[in-house]
GROMACS .gro file of C-alpha atoms in nm:
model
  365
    1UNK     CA    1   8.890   5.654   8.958
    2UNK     CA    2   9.260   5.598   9.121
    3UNK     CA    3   9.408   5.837   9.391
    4UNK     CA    4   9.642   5.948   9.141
    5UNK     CA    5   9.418   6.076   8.896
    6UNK     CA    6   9.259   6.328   9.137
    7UNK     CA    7   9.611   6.518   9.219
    8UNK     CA    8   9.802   6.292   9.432
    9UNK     CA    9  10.052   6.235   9.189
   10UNK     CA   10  10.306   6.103   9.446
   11UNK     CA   11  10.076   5.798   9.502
   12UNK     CA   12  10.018   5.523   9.287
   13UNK     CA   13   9.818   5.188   9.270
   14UNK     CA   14   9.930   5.020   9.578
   15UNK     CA   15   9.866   5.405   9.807
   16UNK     CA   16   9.511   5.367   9.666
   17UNK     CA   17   9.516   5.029   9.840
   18UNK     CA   18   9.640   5.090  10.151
   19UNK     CA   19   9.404   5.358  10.193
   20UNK     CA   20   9.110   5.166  10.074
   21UNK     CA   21   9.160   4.865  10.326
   22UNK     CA   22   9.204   5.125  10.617
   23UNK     CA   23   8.881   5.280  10.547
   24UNK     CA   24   8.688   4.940  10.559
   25UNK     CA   25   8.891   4.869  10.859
   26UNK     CA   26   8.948   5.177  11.080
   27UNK     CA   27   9.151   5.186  11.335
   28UNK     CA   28   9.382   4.881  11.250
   29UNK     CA   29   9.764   4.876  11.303
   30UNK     CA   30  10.049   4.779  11.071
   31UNK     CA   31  10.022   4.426  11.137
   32UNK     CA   32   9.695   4.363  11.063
   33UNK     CA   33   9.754   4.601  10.744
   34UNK     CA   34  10.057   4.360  10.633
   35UNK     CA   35   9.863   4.060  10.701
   36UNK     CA   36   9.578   4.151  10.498
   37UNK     CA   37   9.765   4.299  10.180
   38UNK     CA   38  10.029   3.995  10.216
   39UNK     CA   39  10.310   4.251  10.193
   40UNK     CA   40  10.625   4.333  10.465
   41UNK     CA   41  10.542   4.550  10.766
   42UNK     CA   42  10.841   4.759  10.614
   43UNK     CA   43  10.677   4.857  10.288
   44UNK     CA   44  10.339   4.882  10.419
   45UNK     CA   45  10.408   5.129  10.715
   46UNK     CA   46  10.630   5.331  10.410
   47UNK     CA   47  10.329   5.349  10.244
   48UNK     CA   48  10.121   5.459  10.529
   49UNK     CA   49  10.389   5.693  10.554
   50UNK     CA   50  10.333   5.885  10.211
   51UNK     CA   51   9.965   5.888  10.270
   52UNK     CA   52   9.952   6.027  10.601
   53UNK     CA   53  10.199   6.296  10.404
   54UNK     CA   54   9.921   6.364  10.150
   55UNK     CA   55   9.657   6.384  10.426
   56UNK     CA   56   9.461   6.087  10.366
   57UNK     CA   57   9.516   5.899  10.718
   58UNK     CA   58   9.608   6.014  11.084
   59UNK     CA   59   9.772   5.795  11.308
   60UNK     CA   60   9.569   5.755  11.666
   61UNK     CA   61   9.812   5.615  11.901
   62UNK     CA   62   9.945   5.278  11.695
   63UNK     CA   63   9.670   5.257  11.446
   64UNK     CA   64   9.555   5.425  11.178
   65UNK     CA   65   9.258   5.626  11.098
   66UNK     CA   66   9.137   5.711  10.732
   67UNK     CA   67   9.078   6.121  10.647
   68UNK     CA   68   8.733   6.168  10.433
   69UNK     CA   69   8.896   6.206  10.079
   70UNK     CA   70   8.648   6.506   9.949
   71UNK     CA   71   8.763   6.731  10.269
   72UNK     CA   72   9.127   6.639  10.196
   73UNK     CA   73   9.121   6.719   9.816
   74UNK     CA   74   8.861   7.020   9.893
   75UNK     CA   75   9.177   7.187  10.105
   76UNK     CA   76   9.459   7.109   9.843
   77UNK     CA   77   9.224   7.286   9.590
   78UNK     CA   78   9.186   7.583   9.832
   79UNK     CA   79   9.568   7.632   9.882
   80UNK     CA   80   9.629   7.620   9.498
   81UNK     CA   81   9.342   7.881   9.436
   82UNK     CA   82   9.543   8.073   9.725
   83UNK     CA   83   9.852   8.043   9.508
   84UNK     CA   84   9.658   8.133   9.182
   85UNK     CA   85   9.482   8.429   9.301
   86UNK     CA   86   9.822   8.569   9.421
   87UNK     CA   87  10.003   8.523   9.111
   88UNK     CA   88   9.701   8.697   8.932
   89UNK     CA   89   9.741   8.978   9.168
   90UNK     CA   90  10.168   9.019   9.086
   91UNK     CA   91   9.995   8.996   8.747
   92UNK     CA   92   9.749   9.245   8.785
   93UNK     CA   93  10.010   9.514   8.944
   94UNK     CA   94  10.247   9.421   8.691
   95UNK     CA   95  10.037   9.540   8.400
   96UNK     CA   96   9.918   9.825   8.614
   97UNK     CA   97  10.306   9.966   8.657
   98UNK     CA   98  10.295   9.911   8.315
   99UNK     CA   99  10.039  10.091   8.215
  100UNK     CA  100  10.149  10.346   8.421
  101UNK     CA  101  10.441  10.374   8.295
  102UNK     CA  102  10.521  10.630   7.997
  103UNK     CA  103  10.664  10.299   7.794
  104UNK     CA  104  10.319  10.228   7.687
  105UNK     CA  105  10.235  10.537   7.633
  106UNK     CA  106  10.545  10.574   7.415
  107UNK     CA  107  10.430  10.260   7.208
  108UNK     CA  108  10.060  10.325   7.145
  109UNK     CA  109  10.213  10.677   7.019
  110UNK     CA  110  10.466  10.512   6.766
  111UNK     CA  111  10.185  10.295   6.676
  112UNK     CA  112   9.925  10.621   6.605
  113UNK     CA  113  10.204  10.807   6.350
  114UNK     CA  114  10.170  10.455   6.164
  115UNK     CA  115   9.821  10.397   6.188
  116UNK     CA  116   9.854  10.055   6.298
  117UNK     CA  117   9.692  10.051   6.672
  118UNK     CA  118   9.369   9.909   6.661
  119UNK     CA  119   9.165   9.955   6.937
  120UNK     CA  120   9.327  10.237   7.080
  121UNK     CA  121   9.247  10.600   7.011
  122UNK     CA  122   9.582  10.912   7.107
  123UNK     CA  123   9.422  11.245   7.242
  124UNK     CA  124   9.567  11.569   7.291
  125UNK     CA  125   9.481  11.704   7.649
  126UNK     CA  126   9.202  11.985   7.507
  127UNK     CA  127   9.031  11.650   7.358
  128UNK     CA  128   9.044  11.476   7.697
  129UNK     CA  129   8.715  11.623   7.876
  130UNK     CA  130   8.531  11.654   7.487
  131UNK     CA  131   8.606  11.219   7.470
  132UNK     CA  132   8.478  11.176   7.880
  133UNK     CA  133   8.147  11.384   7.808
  134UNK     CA  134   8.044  11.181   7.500
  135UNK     CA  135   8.118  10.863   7.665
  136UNK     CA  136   7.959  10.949   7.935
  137UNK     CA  137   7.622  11.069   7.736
  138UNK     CA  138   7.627  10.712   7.578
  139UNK     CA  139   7.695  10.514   7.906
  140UNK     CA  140   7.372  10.296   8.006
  141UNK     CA  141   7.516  10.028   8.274
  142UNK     CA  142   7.811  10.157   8.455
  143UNK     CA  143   8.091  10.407   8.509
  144UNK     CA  144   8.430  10.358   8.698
  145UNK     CA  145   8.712  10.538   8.784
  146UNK     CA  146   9.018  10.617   8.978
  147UNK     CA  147   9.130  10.997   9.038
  148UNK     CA  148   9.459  11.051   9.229
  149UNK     CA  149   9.533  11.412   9.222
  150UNK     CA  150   9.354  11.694   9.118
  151UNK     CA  151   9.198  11.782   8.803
  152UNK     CA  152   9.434  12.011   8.613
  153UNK     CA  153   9.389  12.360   8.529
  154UNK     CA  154   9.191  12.424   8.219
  155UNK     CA  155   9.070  12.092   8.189
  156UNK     CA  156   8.746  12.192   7.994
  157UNK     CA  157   8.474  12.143   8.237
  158UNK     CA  158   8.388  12.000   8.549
  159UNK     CA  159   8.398  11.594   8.588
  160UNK     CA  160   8.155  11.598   8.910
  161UNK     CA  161   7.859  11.758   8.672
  162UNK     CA  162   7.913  11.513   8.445
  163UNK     CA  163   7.860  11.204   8.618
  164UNK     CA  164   7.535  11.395   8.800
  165UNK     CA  165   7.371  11.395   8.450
  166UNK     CA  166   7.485  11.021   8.397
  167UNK     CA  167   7.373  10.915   8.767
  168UNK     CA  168   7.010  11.064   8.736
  169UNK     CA  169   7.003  10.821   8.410
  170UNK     CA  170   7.055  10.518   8.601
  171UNK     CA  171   7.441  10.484   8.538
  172UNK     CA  172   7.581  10.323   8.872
  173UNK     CA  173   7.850  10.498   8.938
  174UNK     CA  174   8.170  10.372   9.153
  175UNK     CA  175   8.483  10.551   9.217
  176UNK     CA  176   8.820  10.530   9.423
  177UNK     CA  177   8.924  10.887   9.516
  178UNK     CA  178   9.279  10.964   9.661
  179UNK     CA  179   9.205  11.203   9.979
  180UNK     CA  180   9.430  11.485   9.825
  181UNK     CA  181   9.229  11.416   9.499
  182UNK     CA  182   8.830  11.461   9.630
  183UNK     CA  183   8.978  11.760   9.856
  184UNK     CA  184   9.054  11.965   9.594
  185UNK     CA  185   8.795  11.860   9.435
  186UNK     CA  186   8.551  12.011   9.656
  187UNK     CA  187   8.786  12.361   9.641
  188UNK     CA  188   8.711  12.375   9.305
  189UNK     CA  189   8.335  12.476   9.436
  190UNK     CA  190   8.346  12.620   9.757
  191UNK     CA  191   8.020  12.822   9.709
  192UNK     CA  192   7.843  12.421   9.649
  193UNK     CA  193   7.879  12.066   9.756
  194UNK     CA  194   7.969  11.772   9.500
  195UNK     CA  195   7.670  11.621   9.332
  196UNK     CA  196   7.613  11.246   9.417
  197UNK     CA  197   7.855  11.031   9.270
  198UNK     CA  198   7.760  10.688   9.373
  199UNK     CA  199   7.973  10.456   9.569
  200UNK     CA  200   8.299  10.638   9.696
  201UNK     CA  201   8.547  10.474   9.848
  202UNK     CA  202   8.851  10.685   9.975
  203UNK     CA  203   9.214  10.588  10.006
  204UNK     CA  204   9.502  10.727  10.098
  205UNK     CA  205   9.664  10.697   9.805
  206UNK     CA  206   9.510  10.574   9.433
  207UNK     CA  207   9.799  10.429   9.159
  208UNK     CA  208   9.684  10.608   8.877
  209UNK     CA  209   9.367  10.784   8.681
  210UNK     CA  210   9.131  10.582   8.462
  211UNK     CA  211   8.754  10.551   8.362
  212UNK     CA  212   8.587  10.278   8.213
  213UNK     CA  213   8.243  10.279   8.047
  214UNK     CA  214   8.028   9.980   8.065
  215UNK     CA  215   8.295   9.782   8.008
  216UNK     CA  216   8.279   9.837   7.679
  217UNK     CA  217   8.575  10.173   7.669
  218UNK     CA  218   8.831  10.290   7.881
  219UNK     CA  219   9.040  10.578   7.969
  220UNK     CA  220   9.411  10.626   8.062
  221UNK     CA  221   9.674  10.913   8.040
  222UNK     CA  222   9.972  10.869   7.850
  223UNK     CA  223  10.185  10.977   8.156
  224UNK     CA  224  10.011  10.990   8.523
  225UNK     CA  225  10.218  11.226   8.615
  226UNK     CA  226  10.206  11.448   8.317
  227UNK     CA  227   9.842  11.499   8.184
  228UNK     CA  228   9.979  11.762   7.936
  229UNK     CA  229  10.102  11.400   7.727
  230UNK     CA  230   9.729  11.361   7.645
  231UNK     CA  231   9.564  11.035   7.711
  232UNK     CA  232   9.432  10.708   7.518
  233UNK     CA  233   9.122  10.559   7.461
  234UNK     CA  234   9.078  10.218   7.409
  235UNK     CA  235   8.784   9.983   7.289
  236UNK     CA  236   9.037   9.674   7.276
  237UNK     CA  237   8.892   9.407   7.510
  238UNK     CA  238   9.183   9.287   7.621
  239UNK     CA  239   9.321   9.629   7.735
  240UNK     CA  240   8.978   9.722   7.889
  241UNK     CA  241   8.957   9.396   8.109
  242UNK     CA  242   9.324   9.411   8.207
  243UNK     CA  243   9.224   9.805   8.324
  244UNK     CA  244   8.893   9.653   8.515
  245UNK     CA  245   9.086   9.434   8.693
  246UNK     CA  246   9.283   9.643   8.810
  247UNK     CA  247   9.037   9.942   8.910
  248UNK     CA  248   8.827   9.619   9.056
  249UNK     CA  249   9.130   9.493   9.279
  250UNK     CA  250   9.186   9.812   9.419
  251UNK     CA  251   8.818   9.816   9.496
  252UNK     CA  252   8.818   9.524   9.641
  253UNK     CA  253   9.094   9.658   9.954
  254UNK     CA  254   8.907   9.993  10.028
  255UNK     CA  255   8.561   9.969  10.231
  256UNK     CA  256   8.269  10.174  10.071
  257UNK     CA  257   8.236  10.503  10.225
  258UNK     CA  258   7.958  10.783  10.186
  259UNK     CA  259   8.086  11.084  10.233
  260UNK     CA  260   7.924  11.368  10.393
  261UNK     CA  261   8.020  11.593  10.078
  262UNK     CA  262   7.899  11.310   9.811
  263UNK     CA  263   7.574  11.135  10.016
  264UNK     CA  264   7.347  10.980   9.790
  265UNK     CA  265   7.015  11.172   9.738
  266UNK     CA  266   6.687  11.068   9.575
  267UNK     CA  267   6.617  10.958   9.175
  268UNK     CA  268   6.409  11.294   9.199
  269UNK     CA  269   6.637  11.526   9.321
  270UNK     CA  270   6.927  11.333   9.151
  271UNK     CA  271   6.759  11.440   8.827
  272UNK     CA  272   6.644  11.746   8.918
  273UNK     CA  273   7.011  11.807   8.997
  274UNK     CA  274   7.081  11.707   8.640
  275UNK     CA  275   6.883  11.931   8.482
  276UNK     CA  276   6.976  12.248   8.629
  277UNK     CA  277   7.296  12.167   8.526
  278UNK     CA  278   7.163  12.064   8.119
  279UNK     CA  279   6.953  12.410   8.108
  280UNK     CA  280   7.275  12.606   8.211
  281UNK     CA  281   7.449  12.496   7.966
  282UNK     CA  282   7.204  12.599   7.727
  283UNK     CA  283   6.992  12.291   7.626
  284UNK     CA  284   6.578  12.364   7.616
  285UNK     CA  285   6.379  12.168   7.762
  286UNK     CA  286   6.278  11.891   7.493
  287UNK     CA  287   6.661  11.807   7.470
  288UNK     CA  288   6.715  11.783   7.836
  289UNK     CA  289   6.457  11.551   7.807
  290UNK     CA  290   6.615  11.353   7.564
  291UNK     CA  291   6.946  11.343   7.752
  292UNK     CA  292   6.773  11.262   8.074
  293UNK     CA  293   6.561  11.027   7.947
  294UNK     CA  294   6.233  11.104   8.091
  295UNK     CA  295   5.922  11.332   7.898
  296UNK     CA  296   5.896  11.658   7.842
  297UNK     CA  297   5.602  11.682   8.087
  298UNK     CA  298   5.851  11.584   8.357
  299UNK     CA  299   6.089  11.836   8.278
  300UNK     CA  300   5.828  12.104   8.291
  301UNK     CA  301   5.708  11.891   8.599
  302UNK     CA  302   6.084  11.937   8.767
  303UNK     CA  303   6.119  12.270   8.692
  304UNK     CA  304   5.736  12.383   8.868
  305UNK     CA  305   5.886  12.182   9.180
  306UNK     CA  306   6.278  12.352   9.170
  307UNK     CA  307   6.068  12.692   9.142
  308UNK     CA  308   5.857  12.582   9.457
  309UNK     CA  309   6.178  12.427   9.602
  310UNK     CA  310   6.345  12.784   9.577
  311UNK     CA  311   6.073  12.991   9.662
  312UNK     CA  312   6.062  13.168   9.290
  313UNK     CA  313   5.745  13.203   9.121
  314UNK     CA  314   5.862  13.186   8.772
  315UNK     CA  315   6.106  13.008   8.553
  316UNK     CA  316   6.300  13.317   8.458
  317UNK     CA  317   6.384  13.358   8.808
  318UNK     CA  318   6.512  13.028   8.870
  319UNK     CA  319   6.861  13.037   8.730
  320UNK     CA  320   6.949  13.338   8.948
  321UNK     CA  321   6.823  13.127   9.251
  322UNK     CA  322   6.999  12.837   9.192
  323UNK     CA  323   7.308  13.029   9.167
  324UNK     CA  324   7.234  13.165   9.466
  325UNK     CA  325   7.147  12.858   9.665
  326UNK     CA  326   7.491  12.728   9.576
  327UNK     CA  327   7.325  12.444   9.314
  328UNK     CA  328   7.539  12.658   9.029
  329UNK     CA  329   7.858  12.795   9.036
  330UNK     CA  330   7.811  13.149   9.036
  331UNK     CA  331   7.950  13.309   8.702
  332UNK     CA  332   8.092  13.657   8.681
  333UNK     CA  333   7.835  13.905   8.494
  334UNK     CA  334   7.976  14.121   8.207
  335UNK     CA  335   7.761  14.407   8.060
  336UNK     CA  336   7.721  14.435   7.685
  337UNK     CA  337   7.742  14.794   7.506
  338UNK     CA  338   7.573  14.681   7.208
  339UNK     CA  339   7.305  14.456   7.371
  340UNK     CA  340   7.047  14.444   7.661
  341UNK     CA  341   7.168  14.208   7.923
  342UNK     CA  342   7.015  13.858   7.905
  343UNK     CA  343   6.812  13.759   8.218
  344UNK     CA  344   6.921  13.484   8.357
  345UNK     CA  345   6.651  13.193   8.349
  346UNK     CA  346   6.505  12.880   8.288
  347UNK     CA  347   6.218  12.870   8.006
  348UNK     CA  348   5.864  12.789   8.069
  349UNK     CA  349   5.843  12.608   7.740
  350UNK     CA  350   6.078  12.395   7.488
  351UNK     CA  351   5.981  12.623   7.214
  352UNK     CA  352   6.101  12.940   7.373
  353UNK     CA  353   6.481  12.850   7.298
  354UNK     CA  354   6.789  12.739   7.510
  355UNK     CA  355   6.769  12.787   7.883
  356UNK     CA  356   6.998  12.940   8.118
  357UNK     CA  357   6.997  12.941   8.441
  358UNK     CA  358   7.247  13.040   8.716
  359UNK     CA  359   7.422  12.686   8.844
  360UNK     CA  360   7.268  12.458   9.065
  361UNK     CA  361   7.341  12.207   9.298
  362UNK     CA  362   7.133  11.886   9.404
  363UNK     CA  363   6.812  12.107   9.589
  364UNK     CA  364   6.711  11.969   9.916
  365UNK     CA  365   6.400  11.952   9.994
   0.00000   0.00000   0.00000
């Protein structure tokens, strides 16, 4: 193989053998060098010239000493990586302001009202939360996301209890919270702490909102700024890796942080979390099984150690307690005229119907 063919392009037959005779012969001087290729001291030291230029000799004093080639070409593929992973990152933020820009949004909307944009999915803002709670029921691998500002009023539920119930499933969760953002956040509940959300990192400020589901959907408002625009959903792979780049760039700049309000707690408890949560909003016990993935021995299991946990001595008195204990958000009680007031309370069997209990929060033990 010749010099030039490995990226020396400024080189050509006779570079390859000047080079070549000074590594048999280190340390000689230009007129040895001339002698030996039978050429003029003139053209030879202009030649040693453009291949001390590339890197492939180093003069010691008057002679000449020959650079290990691998080393040489190891370090010109290092500096064009450099350059390539920089124009990838102008590439990255480019589609980024892009996509956070309302001209995309404006597009994928013209392309809705003709039915041509494949891939991608319009919602109104009441359809936002609905869309994030079914892909997050179906995530198995991984959830991301960015959240720079708080979540806006009426959104439809609460994002935090949703990723509990994917977290005690195994989802690994990661997420890169503007300060603002995971302070109002916590507001929001001031009677509880945040259930565990994985890997947090916090910055001081985050570019835009987005989620993205095991890499297989993603998330994006129309406008940042203006939630009220609705948002889009896209399955398009192209679209869904150019938003994982960016979410993993931004990643990449902010060290992992656990914080106090978010630390990561056991599988157990994690689930246990989880299911308080389910049974509030109504589910029995053989579908929070279902959703959580486990039996419905160790839901009844759970629910014997959250009544322990609590210091209760039945189920029925369990939602109450967990309201109380700051696991649930409390919820304002309104009498009925027409109807006995329903206890609050977690069912001792699946059969028995729905359960609801007060609003938990991940127990500690």
């Amino acid at each position: 193989m010749r010099i030039s063919e490995l990226g020396f392009n400024n080189l050509d037959d006779f570079s390859e053998q000047v080079w070549r005779t000074v590594a048999r012969h280190p340390y000689c001087d230009v007129d040895m060098l001339a002698e030996w290729l039978d050429r003029p001291e003139p053209i030879v030291e202009a030649e040693i010239n453009r291949l001390v230029e590339a890197g492939l000799l180093r003069q010691v004093g008057r002679q000449w000493e020959p650079q290990d080639p691998v080393k040489v070409l190891q370090a010109r593929h290092a500096e064009q990586e450099a350059a390539l992973s920089a124009a990838r990152a102008t590439m990255a933020d480019e589609r980024a302001r892009l996509y956070r820009s309302d001209l995309f949004g404006d597009y994928v909307t013209g392309r809705q009202r003709t039915g041509t944009s494949a891939g991608i999915h319009l919602l109104t803002r009441d359809e936002i939360f609905g869309q994030m709670a079914e892909l997050t029921a179906q995530s198995t691998t991984s959830l991301r996301f960015l959240q720079n500002g708080p979540p806006p009023p009426g959104l439809g539920g609460n994002v935090p209890d949703l990723l509990a119930t994917a977290a005690a499933r195994g989802v690994q969760i990661t997420s890169v919270w503007a300060s603002p953002a995971l302070t109002a956040a916590q507001r929001r509940q001031p009677t509880r702490r945040l259930p565990p959300m994985g890997h947090i990192r916090i910055a001081p400020a985050v570019p835009m909102r987005t989620m993205i589901w095991d890499t297989t959907a993603a998330l994006i408002p129309v406008r940042d700024d203006d939630l009220d625009a609705g948002g889009l959903v896209t399955v398009a792979p192209t679209l869904i890796r150019a938003v994982t780049e960016m979410v993993t760039r931004i990643e990449q700049t902010i060290p992992t942080q656990r914080h106090p309000a978010v630390a990561e707690e056991p599988a157990a408890i994690r689930r246990q979390r989880a299911l308080l949560l389910l049974l509030d909003r109504g589910l029995d016990y053989t579908r929070a099984a279902r959703e959580l993935g486990v039996s419905d021995r160790t839901i009844k299991r759970d629910v014997a150690d959250l009544c322990h946990r609590l210091g209760v001595t039945t189920p029925f008195q369990l939602g109450a307690a967990a309201a109380h204990a700051g696991y649930l958000p409390h919820r304002p009680t309104t009498p009925r005229r027409t109807e006995p007031p329903v206890t609050t309370a977690v069912n001792s069997d699946a059969s028995q119907g729905p359960a609801t209990p007060g609003s938990p929060q991940s127990p500690s033990g």
